[in-house]
PDB file of C-alpha atoms in Angstrom:
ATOM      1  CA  UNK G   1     -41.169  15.971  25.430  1.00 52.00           C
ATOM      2  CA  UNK G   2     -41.331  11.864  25.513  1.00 46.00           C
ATOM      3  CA  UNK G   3     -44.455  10.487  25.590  1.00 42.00           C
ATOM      4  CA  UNK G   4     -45.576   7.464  27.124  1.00 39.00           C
ATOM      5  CA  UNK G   5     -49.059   7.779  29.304  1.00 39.00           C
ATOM      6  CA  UNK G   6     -51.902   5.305  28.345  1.00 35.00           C
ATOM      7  CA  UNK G   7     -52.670   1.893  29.003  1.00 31.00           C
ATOM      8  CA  UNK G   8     -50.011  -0.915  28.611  1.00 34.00           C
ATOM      9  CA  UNK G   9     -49.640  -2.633  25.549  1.00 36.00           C
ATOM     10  CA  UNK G  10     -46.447  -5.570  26.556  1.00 44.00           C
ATOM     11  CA  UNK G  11     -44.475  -4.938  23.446  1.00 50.00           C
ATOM     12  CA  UNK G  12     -40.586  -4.943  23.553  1.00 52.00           C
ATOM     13  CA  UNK G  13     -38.195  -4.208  21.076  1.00 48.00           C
ATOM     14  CA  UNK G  14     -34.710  -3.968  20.776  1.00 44.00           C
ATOM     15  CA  UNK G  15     -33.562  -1.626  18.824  1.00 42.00           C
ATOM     16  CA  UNK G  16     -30.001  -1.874  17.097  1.00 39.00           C
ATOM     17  CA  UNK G  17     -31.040  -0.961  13.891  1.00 38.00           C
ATOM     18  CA  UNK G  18     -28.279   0.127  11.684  1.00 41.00           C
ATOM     19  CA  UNK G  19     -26.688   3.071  10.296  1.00 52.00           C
ATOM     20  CA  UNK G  20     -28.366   5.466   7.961  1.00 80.00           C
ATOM     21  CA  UNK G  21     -31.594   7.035   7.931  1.00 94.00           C
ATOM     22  CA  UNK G  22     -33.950   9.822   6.220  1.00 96.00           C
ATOM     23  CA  UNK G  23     -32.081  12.359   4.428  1.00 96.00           C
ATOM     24  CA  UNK G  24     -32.728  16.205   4.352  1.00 97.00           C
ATOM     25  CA  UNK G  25     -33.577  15.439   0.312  1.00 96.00           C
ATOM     26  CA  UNK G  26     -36.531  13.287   1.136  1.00 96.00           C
ATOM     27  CA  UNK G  27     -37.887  16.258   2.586  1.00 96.00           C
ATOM     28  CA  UNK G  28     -40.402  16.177   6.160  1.00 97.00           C
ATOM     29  CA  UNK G  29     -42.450  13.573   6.653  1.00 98.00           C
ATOM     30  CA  UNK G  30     -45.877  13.778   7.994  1.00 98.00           C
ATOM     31  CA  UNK G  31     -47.544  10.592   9.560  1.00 97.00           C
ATOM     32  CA  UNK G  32     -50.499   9.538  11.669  1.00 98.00           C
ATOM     33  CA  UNK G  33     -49.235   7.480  14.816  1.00 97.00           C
ATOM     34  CA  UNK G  34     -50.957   6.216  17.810  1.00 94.00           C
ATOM     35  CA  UNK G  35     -50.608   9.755  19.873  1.00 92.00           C
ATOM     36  CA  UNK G  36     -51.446  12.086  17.257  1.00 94.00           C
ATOM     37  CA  UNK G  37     -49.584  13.447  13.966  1.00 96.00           C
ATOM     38  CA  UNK G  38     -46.455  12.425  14.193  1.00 96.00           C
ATOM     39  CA  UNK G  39     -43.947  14.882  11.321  1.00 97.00           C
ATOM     40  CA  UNK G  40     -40.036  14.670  11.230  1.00 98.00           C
ATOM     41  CA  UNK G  41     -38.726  18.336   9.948  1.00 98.00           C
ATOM     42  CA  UNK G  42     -35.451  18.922   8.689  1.00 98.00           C
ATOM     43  CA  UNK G  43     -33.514  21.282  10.826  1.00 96.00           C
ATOM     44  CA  UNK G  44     -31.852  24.116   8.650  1.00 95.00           C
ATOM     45  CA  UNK G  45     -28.701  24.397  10.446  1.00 94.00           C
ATOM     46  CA  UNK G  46     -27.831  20.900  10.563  1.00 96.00           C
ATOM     47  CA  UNK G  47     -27.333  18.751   7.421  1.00 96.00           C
ATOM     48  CA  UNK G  48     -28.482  15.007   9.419  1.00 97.00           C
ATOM     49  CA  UNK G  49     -30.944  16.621  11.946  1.00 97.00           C
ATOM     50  CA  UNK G  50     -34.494  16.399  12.283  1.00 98.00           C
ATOM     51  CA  UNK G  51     -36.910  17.530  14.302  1.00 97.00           C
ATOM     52  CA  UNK G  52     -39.895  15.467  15.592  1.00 96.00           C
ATOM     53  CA  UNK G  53     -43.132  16.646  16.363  1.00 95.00           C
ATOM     54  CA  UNK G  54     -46.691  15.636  17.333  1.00 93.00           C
ATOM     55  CA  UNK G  55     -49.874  17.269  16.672  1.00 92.00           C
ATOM     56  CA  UNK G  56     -47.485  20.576  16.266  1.00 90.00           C
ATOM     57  CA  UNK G  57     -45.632  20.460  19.601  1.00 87.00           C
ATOM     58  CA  UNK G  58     -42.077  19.521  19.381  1.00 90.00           C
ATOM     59  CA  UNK G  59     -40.988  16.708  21.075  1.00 90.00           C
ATOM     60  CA  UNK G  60     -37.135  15.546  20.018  1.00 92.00           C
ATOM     61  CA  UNK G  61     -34.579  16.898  17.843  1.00 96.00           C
ATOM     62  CA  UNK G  62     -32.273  13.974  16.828  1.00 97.00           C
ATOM     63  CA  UNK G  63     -28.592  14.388  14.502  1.00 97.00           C
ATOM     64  CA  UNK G  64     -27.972  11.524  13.408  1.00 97.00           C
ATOM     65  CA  UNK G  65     -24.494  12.425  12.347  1.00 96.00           C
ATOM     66  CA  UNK G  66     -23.611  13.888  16.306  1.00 97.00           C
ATOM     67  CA  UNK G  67     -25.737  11.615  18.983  1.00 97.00           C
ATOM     68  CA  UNK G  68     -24.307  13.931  21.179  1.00 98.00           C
ATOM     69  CA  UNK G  69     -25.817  17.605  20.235  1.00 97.00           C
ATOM     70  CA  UNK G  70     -28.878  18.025  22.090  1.00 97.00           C
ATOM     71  CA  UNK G  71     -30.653  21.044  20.421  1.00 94.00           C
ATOM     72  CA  UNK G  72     -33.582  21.625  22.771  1.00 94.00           C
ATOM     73  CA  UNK G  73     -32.512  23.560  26.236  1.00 94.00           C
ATOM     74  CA  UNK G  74     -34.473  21.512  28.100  1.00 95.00           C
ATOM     75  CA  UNK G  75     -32.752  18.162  26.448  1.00 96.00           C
ATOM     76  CA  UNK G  76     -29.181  19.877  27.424  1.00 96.00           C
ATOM     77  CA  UNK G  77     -30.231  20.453  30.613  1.00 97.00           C
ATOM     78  CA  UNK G  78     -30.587  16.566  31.117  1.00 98.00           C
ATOM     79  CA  UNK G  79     -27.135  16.113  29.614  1.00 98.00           C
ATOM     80  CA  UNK G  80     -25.636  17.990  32.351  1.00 97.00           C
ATOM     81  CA  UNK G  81     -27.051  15.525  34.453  1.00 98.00           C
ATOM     82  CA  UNK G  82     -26.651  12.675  32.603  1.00 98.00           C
ATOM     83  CA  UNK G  83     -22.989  13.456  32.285  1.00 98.00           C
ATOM     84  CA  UNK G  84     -22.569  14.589  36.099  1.00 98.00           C
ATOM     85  CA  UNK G  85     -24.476  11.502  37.304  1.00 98.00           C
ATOM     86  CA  UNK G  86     -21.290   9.395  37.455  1.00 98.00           C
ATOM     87  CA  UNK G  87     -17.295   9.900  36.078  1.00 98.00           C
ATOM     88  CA  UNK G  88     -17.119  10.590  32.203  1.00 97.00           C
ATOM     89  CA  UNK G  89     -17.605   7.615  30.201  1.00 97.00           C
ATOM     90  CA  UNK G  90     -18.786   5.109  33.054  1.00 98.00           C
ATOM     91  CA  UNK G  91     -21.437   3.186  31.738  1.00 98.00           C
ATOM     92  CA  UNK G  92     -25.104   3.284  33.275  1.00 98.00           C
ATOM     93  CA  UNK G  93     -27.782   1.528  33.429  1.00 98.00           C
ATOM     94  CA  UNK G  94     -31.066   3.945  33.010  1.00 98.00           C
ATOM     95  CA  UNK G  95     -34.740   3.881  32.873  1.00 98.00           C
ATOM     96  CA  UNK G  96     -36.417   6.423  30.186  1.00 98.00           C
ATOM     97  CA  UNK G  97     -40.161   7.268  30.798  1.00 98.00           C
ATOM     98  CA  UNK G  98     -41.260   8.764  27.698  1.00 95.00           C
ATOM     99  CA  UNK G  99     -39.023   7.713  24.522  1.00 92.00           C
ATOM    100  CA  UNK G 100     -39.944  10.664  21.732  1.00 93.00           C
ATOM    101  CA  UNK G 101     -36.773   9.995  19.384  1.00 96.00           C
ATOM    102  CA  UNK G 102     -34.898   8.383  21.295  1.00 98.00           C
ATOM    103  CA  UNK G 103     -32.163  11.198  21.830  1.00 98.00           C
ATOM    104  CA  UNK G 104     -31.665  11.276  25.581  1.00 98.00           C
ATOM    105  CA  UNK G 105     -31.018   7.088  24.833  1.00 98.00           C
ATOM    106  CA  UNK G 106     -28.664   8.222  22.282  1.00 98.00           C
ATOM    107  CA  UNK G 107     -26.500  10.300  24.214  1.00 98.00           C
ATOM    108  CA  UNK G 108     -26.352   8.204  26.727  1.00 98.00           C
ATOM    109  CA  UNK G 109     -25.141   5.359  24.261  1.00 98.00           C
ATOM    110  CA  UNK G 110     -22.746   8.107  22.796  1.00 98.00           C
ATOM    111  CA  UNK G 111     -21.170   9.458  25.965  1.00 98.00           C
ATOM    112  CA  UNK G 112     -21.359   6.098  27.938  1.00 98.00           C
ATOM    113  CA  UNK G 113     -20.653   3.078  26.192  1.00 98.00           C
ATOM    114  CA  UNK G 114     -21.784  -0.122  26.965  1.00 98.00           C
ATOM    115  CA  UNK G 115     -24.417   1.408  28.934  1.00 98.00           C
ATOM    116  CA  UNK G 116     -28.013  -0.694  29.283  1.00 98.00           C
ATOM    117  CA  UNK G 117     -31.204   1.291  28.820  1.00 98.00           C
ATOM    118  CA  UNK G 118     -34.485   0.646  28.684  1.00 98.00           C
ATOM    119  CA  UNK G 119     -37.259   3.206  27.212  1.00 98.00           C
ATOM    120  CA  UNK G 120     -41.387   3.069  28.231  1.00 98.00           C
ATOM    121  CA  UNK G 121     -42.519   4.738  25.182  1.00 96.00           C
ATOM    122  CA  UNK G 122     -46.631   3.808  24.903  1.00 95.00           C
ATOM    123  CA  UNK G 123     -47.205   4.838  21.192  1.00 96.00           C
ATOM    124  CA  UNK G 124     -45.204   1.791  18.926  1.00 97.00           C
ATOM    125  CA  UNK G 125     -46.203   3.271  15.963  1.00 97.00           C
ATOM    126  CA  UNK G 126     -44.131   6.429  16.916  1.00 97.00           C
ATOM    127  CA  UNK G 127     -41.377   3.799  17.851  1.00 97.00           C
ATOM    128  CA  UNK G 128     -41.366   2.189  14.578  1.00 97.00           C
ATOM    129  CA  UNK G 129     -41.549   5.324  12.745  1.00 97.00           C
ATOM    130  CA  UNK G 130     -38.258   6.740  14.546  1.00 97.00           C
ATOM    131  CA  UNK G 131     -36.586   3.025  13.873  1.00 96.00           C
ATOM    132  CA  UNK G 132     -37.517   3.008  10.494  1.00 97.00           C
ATOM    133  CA  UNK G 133     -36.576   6.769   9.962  1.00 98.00           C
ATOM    134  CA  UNK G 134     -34.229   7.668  12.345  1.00 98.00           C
ATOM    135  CA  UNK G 135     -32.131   4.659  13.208  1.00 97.00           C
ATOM    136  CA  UNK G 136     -29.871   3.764  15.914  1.00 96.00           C
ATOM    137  CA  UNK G 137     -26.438   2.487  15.997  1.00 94.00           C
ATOM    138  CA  UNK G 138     -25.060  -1.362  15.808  1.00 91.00           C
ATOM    139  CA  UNK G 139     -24.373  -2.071  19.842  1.00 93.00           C
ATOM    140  CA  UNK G 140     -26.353   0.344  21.266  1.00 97.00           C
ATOM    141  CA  UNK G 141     -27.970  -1.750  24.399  1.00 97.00           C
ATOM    142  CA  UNK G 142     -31.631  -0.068  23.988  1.00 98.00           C
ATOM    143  CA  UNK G 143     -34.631  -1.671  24.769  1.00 97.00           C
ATOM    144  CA  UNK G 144     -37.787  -0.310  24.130  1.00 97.00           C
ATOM    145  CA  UNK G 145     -41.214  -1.249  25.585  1.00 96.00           C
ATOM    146  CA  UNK G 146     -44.631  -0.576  23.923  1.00 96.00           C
ATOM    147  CA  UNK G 147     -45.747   0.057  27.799  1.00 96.00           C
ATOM    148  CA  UNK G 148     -47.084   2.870  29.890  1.00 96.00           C
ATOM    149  CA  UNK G 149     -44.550   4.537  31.980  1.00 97.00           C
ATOM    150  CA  UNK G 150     -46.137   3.692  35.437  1.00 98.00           C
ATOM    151  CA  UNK G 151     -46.557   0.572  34.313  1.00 98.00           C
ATOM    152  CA  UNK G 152     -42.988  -0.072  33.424  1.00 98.00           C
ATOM    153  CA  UNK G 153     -41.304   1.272  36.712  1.00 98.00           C
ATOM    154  CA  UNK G 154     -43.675  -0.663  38.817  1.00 98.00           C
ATOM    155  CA  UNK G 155     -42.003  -4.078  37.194  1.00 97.00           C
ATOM    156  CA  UNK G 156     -38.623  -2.413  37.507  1.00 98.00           C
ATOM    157  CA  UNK G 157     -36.546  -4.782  39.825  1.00 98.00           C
ATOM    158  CA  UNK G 158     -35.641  -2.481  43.403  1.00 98.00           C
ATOM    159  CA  UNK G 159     -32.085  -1.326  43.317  1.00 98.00           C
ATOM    160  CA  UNK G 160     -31.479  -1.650  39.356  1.00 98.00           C
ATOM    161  CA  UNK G 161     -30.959   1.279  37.420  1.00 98.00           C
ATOM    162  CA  UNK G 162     -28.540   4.442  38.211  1.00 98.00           C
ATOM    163  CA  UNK G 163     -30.419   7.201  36.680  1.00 98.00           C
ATOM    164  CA  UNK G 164     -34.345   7.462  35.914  1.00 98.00           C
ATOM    165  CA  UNK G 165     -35.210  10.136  33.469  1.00 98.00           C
ATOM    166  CA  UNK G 166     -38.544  11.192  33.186  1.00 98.00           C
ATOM    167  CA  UNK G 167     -40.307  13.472  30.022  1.00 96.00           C
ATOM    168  CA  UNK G 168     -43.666  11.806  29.862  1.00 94.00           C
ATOM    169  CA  UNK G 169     -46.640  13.419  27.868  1.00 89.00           C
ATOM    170  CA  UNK G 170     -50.065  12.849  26.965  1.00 84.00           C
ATOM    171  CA  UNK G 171     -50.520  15.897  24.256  1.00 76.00           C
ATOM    172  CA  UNK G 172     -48.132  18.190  25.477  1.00 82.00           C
ATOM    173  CA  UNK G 173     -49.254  17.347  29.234  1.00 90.00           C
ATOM    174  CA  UNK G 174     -47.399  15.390  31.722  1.00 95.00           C
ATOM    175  CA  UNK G 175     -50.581  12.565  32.510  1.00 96.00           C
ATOM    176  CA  UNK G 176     -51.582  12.775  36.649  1.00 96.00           C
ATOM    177  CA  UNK G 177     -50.774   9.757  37.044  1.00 97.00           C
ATOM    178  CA  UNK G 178     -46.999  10.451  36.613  1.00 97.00           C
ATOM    179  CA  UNK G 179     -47.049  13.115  39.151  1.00 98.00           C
ATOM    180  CA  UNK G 180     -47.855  11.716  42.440  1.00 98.00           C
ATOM    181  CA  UNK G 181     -46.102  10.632  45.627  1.00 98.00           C
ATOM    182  CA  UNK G 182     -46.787   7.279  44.633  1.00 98.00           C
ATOM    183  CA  UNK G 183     -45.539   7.578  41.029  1.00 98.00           C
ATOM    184  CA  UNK G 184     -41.803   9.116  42.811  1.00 98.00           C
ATOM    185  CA  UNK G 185     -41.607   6.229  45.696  1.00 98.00           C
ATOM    186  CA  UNK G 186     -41.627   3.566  42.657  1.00 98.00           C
ATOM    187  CA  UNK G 187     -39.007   5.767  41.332  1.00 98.00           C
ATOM    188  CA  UNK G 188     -37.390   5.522  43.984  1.00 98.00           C
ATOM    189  CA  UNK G 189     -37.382   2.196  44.888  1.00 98.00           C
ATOM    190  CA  UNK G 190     -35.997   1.231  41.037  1.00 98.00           C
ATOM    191  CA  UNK G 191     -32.966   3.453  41.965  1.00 98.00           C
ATOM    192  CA  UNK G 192     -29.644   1.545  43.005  1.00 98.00           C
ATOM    193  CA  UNK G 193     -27.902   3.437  45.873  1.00 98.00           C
ATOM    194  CA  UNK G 194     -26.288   6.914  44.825  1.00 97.00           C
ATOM    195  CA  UNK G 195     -28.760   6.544  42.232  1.00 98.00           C
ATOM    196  CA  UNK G 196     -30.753   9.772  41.050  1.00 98.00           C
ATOM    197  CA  UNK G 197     -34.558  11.178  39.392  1.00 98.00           C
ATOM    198  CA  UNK G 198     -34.824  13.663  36.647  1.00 98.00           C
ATOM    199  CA  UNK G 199     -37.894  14.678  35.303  1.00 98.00           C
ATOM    200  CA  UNK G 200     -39.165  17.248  32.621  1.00 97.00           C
ATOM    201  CA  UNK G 201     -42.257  19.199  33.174  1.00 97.00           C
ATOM    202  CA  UNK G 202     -43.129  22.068  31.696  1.00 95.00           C
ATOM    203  CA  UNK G 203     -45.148  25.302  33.562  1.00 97.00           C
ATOM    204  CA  UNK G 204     -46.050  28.989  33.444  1.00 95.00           C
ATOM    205  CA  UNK G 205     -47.053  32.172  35.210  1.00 92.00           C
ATOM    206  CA  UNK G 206     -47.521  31.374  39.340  1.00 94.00           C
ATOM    207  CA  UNK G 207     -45.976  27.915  38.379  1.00 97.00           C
ATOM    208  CA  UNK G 208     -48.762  25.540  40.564  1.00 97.00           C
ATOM    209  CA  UNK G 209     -47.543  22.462  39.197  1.00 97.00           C
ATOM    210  CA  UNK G 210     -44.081  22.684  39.447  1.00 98.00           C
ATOM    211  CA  UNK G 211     -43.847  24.006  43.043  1.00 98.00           C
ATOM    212  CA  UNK G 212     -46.485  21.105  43.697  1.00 98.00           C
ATOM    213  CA  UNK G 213     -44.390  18.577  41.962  1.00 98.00           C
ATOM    214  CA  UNK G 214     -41.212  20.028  44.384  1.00 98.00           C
ATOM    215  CA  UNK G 215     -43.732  18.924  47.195  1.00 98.00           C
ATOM    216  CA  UNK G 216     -44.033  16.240  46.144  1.00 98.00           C
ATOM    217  CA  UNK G 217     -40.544  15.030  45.238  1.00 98.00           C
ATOM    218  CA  UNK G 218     -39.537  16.293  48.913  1.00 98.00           C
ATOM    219  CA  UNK G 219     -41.952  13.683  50.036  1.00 98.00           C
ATOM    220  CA  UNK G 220     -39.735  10.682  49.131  1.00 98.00           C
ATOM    221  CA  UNK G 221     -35.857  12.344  48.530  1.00 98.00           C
ATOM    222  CA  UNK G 222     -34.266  14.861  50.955  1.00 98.00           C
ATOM    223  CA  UNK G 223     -32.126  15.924  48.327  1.00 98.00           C
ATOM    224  CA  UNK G 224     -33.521  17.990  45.608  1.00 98.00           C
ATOM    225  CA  UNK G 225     -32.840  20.824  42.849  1.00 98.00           C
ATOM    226  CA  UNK G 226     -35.252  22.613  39.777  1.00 98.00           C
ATOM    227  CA  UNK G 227     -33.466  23.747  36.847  1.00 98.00           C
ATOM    228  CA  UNK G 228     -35.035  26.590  34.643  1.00 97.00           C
ATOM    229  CA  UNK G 229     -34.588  29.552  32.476  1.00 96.00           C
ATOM    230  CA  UNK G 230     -34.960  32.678  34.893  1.00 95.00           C
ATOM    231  CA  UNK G 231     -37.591  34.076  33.067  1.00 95.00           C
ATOM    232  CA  UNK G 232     -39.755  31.021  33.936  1.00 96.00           C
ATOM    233  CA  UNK G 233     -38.828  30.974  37.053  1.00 95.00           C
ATOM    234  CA  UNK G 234     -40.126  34.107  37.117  1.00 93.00           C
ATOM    235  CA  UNK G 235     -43.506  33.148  35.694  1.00 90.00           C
ATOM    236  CA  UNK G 236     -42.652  35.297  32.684  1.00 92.00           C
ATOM    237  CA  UNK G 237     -43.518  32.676  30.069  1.00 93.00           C
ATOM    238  CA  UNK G 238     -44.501  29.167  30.151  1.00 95.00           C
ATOM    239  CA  UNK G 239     -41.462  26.412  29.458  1.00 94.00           C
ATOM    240  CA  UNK G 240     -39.963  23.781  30.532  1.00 95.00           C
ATOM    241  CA  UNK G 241     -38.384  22.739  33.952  1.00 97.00           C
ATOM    242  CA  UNK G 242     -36.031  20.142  35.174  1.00 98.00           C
ATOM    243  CA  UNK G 243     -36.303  18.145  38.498  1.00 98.00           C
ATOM    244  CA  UNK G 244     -33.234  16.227  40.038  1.00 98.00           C
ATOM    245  CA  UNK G 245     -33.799  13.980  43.366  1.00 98.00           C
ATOM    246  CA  UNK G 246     -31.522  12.164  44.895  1.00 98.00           C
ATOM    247  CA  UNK G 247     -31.076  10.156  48.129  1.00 98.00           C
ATOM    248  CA  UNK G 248     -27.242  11.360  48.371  1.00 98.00           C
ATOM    249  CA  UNK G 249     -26.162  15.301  47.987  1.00 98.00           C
ATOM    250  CA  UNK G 250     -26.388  16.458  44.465  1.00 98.00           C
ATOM    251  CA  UNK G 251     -23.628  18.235  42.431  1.00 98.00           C
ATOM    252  CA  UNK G 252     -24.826  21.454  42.485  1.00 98.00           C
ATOM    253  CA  UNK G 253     -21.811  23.829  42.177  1.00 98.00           C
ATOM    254  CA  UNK G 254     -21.075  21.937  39.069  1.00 98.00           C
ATOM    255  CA  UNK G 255     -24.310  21.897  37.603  1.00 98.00           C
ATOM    256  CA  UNK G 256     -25.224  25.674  38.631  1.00 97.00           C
ATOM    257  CA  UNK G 257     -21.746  26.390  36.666  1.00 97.00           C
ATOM    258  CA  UNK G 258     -23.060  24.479  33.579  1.00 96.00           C
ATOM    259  CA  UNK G 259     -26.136  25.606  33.527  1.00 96.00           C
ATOM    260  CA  UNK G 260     -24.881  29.048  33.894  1.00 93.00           C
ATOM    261  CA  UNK G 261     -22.797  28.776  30.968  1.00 93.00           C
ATOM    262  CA  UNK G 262     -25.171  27.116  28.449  1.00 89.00           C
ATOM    263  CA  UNK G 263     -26.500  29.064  25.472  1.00 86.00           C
ATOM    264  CA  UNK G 264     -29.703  29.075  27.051  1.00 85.00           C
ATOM    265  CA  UNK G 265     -28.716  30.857  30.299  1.00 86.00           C
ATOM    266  CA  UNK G 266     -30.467  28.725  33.382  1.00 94.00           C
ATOM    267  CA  UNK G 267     -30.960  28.801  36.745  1.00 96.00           C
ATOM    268  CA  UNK G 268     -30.255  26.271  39.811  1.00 98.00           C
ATOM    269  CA  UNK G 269     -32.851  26.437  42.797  1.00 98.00           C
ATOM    270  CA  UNK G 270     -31.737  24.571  45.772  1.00 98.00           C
ATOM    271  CA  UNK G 271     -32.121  24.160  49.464  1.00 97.00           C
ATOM    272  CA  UNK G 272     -33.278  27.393  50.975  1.00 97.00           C
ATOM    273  CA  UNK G 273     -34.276  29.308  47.909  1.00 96.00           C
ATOM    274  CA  UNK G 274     -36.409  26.114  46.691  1.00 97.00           C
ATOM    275  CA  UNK G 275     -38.008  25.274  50.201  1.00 96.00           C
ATOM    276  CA  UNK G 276     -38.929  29.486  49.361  1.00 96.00           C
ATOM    277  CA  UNK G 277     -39.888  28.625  45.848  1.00 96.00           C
ATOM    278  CA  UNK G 278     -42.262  25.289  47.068  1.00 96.00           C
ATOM    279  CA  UNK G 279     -43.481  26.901  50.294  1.00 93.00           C
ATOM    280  CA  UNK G 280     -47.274  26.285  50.825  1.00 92.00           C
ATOM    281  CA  UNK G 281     -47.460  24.438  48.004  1.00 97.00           C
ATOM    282  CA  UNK G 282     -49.079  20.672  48.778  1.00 97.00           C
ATOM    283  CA  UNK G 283     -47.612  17.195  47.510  1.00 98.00           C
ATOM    284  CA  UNK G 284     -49.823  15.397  44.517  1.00 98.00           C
ATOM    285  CA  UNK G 285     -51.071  12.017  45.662  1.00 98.00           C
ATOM    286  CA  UNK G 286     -52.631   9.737  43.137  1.00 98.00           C
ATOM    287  CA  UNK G 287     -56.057  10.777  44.990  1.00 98.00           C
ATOM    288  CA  UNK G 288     -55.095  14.247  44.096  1.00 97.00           C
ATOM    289  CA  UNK G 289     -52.667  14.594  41.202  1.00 97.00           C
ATOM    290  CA  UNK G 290     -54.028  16.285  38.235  1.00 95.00           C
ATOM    291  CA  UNK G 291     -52.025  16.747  34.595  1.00 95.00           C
ATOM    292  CA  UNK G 292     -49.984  19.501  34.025  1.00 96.00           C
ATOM    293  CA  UNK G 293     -51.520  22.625  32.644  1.00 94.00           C
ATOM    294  CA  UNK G 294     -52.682  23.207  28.802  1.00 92.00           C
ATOM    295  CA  UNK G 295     -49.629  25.055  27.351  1.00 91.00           C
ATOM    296  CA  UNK G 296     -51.032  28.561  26.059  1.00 88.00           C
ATOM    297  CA  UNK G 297     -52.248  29.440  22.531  1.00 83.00           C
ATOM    298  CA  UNK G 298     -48.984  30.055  20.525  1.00 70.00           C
ATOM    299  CA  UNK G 299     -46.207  28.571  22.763  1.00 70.00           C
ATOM    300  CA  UNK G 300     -44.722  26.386  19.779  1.00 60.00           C
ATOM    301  CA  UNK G 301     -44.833  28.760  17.408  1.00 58.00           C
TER     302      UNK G 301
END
């Protein structure tokens, strides 16, 4: 989960710090930041991977040693369309809403070189603590701004990035004023032609917000897809779900197969079986839009 939800600050960095970074002897590290407690845990399995996490909720999972290993299902689930969004190893030019870590901005640097990027990520004490802690590579274009995420896409230029990608929270909440018709046209006017949304929300049991946020996408794209683990889709348990809009058809057979045949089985929902999934449900407005729900006692555990 990025975050990136209150009032704008202006700062900008760029961040090409160098190699290294905390090492699994130094042992977590617990620190106060401007959104909470901020605490980097080393991941068992891998020897240069941490795990961060604010006020207990995880939010990134970064290996510095493999930029391209994205641990959390909901992160992979991205990749797949990060990497389907043009032919392998074109560069892009993409618009983060919600920083976290910094690992989506790493793949993309991994995967796609010379790629531009720009992350909104509100809290620059969480931004400084990843940079200091968890540094990038030499060359990596990455710009970060110590901005809200709203506030950042409305000064986007029209027509200048390929791929927004959206995982903005407030808490472990996705703020209302992220979720609203309004909020997607701006996306959509930052989006060059072909270009395409993504956005991470997370849901449970009759799954209100995410058939409202489906309304609400199909309010400014005609082309649209949710990707989720079955089991939410089935209201089973609360978790995370990932939006794709587009102006142009989406890759679907390709991404259904990937999906499919991640570790973390998903689930594509498209055309008819999404207009089912959505129907009655009512678009967000910023008149309207609320945050999404609490997640329930326990989830992170």
């Amino acid at each position: 989960m990025g975050r990136s939800s209150r009032t704008a600050r202006g700062s900008e960095t760029e961040t090409t710090t160098g190699p290294g970074g905390r090492t699994h002897a130094q042992g977590p590290l617990i620190r106060p930041v401007g959104s909470g407690l901020a605490e980097l845990r080393p991941d068992r399995d891998r020897p240069a991977a941490w795990t961060l996490l604010i006020d207990g909720a995880p939010q990134s999972l970064v290996d510095l040693a493999d930029p391209t290993h994205l641990g959390f299902e909901y992160q992979r689930r991205l990749g797949h369309l990060i990497d389907l969004a043009a032919p392998p190893g074109r560069p892009l030019t993409v618009l983060h809403l919600g920083g976290g870590a910094l690992t989506l901005a790493r793949y993309v640097a991994a995967t796609r070189p010379r790629s531009r990027q720009q992350v909104a990520e509100i809290d620059t004490e969480l931004t400084e603590l990843v940079r200091a802690e968890l540094p990038l590579e030499r060359g990596w274009q990455i710009k970060v701004r110590g901005a809200d995420a709203r506030s950042v896409l409305e000064r986007t230029p029209e027509g200048s990035v390929d791929l927004v990608i959206t995982d903005v929270f407030s808490g472990a909440r996705t703020p209302a004023h992220c979720t609203s018709v309004e909020f997607a046209a701006l996306a959509a006017r930052a989006l060059a032609p072909g270009g395409w949304y993504t956005a991470n929300i997370a849901d449970g049991a009759a799954l209100p917000f995410a058939r409202s946020q489906v309304a609400t996408l199909a309010e400014v794209f005609p082309e649209l897809c949710l990707t989720a683990d079955p089991a939410v889709l089935r209201g089973k348990r609360f978790g995370n779900l990932i939006l794709a809009a587009a102006h142009t058809p989406l890759p679907i057979a390709e991404l259904s197969r990937r999906v499919a045949s991640d570790a973390a089985h998903g689930r594509v929902e498209h055309g008819r079986s999404l207009a089912d999934f959505t129907a009655g449900a009512t678009p967000a407005t910023d008149a309207t839009a609320a945050p999404s729900p609490v997640p329930p006692p326990g989830v992170f555990r």
